[in-house]
Amino acid sequence: MKYDLTFIGYVNTFETITRANVKDCFFDKNNNLVFIVNNGEAGKAIGKYGSNIKRLNGLLKKNIRVIEFNEDVCQFVKNCLAPLNVEKIKQENGKVMIEDEDRKIKGKIVGRDKANLNELNEIVKRFFNVEVVVI
């Protein structure tokens, strides 16, 4: 993935303030600046009571979202869905299936016209060759 100078500046600023290593950086559909950080560094990136994110919001004038990377695709999907708590996430035949009894949670995952689910699929496909579906 190639970055322009703007994204390099975002990553440098993020890493300087948070001391967390960035694996990827991009804008999502809602124009949020998304940082994928290495495994185990999300807490450090967010900071105590969200202090690092608040500081970055002010500095960069962008809404910031932090997602912790994980080699396990199911755990990565769970990290992408945070703060939603999903009952069951499993991988079968090149698909990651999200199961939940609560229709409200399913609705939030899918979104209007599948917008949230499509965005989740785009994020996951940056690192894994799987499709995310909601059952």
mmCIF file of C-alpha atoms in Angstrom:
data_model
loop_
_atom_site.group_PDB
_atom_site.id
_atom_site.type_symbol
_atom_site.label_atom_id
_atom_site.label_comp_id
_atom_site.label_asym_id
_atom_site.label_seq_id
_atom_site.Cartn_x
_atom_site.Cartn_y
_atom_site.Cartn_z
ATOM 1 C CA MET A 1 0.000 0.000 0.000
ATOM 2 C CA LYS A 2 1.337 3.409 -0.968
ATOM 3 C CA TYR A 3 0.778 6.428 1.230
ATOM 4 C CA ASP A 4 0.913 10.062 0.261
ATOM 5 C CA LEU A 5 2.537 12.674 2.482
ATOM 6 C CA THR A 6 -0.744 13.410 4.248
ATOM 7 C CA PHE A 7 -1.116 9.847 5.515
ATOM 8 C CA ILE A 8 2.555 9.679 6.475
ATOM 9 C CA GLY A 9 1.993 12.810 8.559
ATOM 10 C CA TYR A 10 -1.071 11.261 10.207
ATOM 11 C CA VAL A 11 0.846 8.084 11.053
ATOM 12 C CA ASN A 12 3.866 10.002 12.413
ATOM 13 C CA THR A 13 1.664 12.206 14.581
ATOM 14 C CA PHE A 14 -0.304 9.199 15.851
ATOM 15 C CA GLU A 15 2.828 7.209 16.700
ATOM 16 C CA THR A 16 4.513 10.184 18.379
ATOM 17 C CA ILE A 17 1.565 10.912 20.662
ATOM 18 C CA THR A 18 0.465 7.351 21.430
ATOM 19 C CA ARG A 19 3.762 5.420 21.230
ATOM 20 C CA ALA A 20 1.774 2.651 19.476
ATOM 21 C CA ASN A 21 2.910 1.165 16.155
ATOM 22 C CA VAL A 22 0.547 1.660 13.226
ATOM 23 C CA LYS A 23 0.014 -1.229 10.826
ATOM 24 C CA ASP A 24 -2.372 0.631 8.471
ATOM 25 C CA CYS A 25 -4.143 3.976 8.156
ATOM 26 C CA PHE A 26 -7.088 4.969 5.942
ATOM 27 C CA PHE A 27 -10.358 6.906 5.783
ATOM 28 C CA ASP A 28 -13.609 4.952 6.159
ATOM 29 C CA LYS A 29 -16.941 5.765 4.484
ATOM 30 C CA ASN A 30 -17.919 8.162 7.295
ATOM 31 C CA ASN A 31 -14.672 10.111 6.814
ATOM 32 C CA ASN A 32 -13.248 8.786 10.098
ATOM 33 C CA LEU A 33 -9.485 8.363 10.174
ATOM 34 C CA VAL A 34 -8.939 4.677 11.013
ATOM 35 C CA PHE A 35 -5.676 3.430 12.495
ATOM 36 C CA ILE A 36 -4.977 -0.303 12.649
ATOM 37 C CA VAL A 37 -2.463 -0.825 15.472
ATOM 38 C CA ASN A 38 -0.403 -3.903 16.267
ATOM 39 C CA ASN A 39 -1.730 -6.617 18.554
ATOM 40 C CA GLY A 40 -1.833 -5.555 22.216
ATOM 41 C CA GLU A 41 -1.378 -1.827 21.564
ATOM 42 C CA ALA A 42 -4.970 -0.561 21.399
ATOM 43 C CA GLY A 43 -5.046 0.445 25.070
ATOM 44 C CA LYS A 44 -1.793 2.337 24.709
ATOM 45 C CA ALA A 45 -3.087 4.036 21.563
ATOM 46 C CA ILE A 46 -6.370 5.111 23.148
ATOM 47 C CA GLY A 47 -4.753 6.314 26.375
ATOM 48 C CA LYS A 48 -6.158 6.697 29.847
ATOM 49 C CA TYR A 49 -9.816 7.781 29.594
ATOM 50 C CA GLY A 50 -9.321 8.261 25.821
ATOM 51 C CA SER A 51 -6.853 11.102 26.331
ATOM 52 C CA ASN A 52 -4.704 10.281 23.283
ATOM 53 C CA ILE A 53 -7.707 10.060 20.971
ATOM 54 C CA LYS A 54 -9.123 13.356 22.258
ATOM 55 C CA ARG A 55 -5.755 15.020 21.728
ATOM 56 C CA LEU A 56 -5.456 13.599 18.194
ATOM 57 C CA ASN A 57 -9.028 14.694 17.347
ATOM 58 C CA GLY A 58 -8.050 18.252 18.198
ATOM 59 C CA LEU A 59 -4.691 18.164 16.428
ATOM 60 C CA LEU A 60 -5.767 16.459 13.209
ATOM 61 C CA LYS A 61 -9.310 17.864 13.100
ATOM 62 C CA LYS A 62 -10.573 14.363 12.248
ATOM 63 C CA ASN A 63 -12.615 11.738 14.064
ATOM 64 C CA ILE A 64 -10.233 8.951 15.025
ATOM 65 C CA ARG A 65 -11.022 5.232 15.216
ATOM 66 C CA VAL A 66 -8.517 2.687 16.523
ATOM 67 C CA ILE A 67 -8.733 -1.024 15.683
ATOM 68 C CA GLU A 68 -6.352 -3.584 17.148
ATOM 69 C CA PHE A 69 -4.958 -6.043 14.603
ATOM 70 C CA ASN A 70 -4.963 -9.778 15.330
ATOM 71 C CA GLU A 71 -3.654 -12.704 13.255
ATOM 72 C CA ASP A 72 -6.873 -14.620 14.048
ATOM 73 C CA VAL A 73 -9.516 -13.341 11.606
ATOM 74 C CA CYS A 74 -12.379 -13.982 14.051
ATOM 75 C CA GLN A 75 -10.694 -11.922 16.773
ATOM 76 C CA PHE A 76 -9.903 -9.181 14.248
ATOM 77 C CA VAL A 77 -13.574 -9.011 13.216
ATOM 78 C CA LYS A 78 -14.519 -8.817 16.909
ATOM 79 C CA ASN A 79 -12.044 -5.938 17.342
ATOM 80 C CA CYS A 80 -13.561 -4.149 14.331
ATOM 81 C CA LEU A 81 -17.043 -4.475 15.827
ATOM 82 C CA ALA A 82 -16.054 -3.134 19.264
ATOM 83 C CA PRO A 83 -17.774 -1.831 21.408
ATOM 84 C CA LEU A 84 -20.573 -4.174 20.234
ATOM 85 C CA ASN A 85 -20.495 -7.540 22.004
ATOM 86 C CA VAL A 86 -21.305 -10.319 19.564
ATOM 87 C CA GLU A 87 -22.274 -13.779 20.851
ATOM 88 C CA LYS A 88 -20.486 -15.943 18.297
ATOM 89 C CA ILE A 89 -17.989 -15.402 15.478
ATOM 90 C CA LYS A 90 -16.712 -18.402 13.545
ATOM 91 C CA GLN A 91 -14.859 -19.078 10.303
ATOM 92 C CA GLU A 92 -15.945 -21.712 7.773
ATOM 93 C CA ASN A 93 -15.226 -22.160 4.063
ATOM 94 C CA GLY A 94 -13.624 -18.751 3.514
ATOM 95 C CA LYS A 95 -16.402 -16.910 5.337
ATOM 96 C CA VAL A 96 -16.539 -15.364 8.765
ATOM 97 C CA MET A 97 -20.009 -15.828 10.212
ATOM 98 C CA ILE A 98 -21.367 -13.518 12.883
ATOM 99 C CA GLU A 99 -24.210 -14.964 14.946
ATOM 100 C CA ASP A 100 -26.275 -13.101 17.508
ATOM 101 C CA GLU A 101 -29.794 -13.515 18.834
ATOM 102 C CA ASP A 102 -30.279 -9.786 19.505
ATOM 103 C CA ARG A 103 -31.839 -8.171 16.432
ATOM 104 C CA LYS A 104 -30.646 -4.706 17.492
ATOM 105 C CA ILE A 105 -27.016 -5.813 17.451
ATOM 106 C CA LYS A 106 -27.508 -7.517 14.076
ATOM 107 C CA GLY A 107 -29.082 -4.324 12.760
ATOM 108 C CA LYS A 108 -26.142 -2.236 13.930
ATOM 109 C CA ILE A 109 -23.674 -4.630 12.329
ATOM 110 C CA VAL A 110 -25.492 -4.689 8.981
ATOM 111 C CA GLY A 111 -26.592 -1.038 8.895
ATOM 112 C CA ARG A 112 -28.958 0.632 6.466
ATOM 113 C CA ASP A 113 -28.606 -0.854 2.973
ATOM 114 C CA LYS A 114 -25.775 -3.074 4.353
ATOM 115 C CA ALA A 115 -23.491 -0.038 4.604
ATOM 116 C CA ASN A 116 -21.831 -1.109 7.879
ATOM 117 C CA LEU A 117 -21.394 -4.705 6.736
ATOM 118 C CA ASN A 118 -19.848 -3.594 3.437
ATOM 119 C CA GLU A 119 -17.431 -1.324 5.289
ATOM 120 C CA LEU A 120 -16.515 -4.149 7.679
ATOM 121 C CA ASN A 121 -15.837 -6.400 4.682
ATOM 122 C CA GLU A 122 -13.561 -3.765 3.127
ATOM 123 C CA ILE A 123 -11.524 -3.458 6.331
ATOM 124 C CA VAL A 124 -11.208 -7.232 6.777
ATOM 125 C CA LYS A 125 -10.258 -7.774 3.106
ATOM 126 C CA ARG A 126 -7.264 -5.455 3.559
ATOM 127 C CA PHE A 127 -5.639 -8.217 5.636
ATOM 128 C CA PHE A 128 -7.540 -11.490 5.063
ATOM 129 C CA ASN A 129 -9.066 -13.174 2.034
ATOM 130 C CA VAL A 130 -12.469 -13.865 3.629
ATOM 131 C CA GLU A 131 -16.015 -12.532 3.464
ATOM 132 C CA VAL A 132 -17.960 -11.470 6.556
ATOM 133 C CA VAL A 133 -21.638 -12.471 6.750
ATOM 134 C CA VAL A 134 -24.292 -12.062 9.442
ATOM 135 C CA ILE A 135 -26.496 -15.043 10.266
#
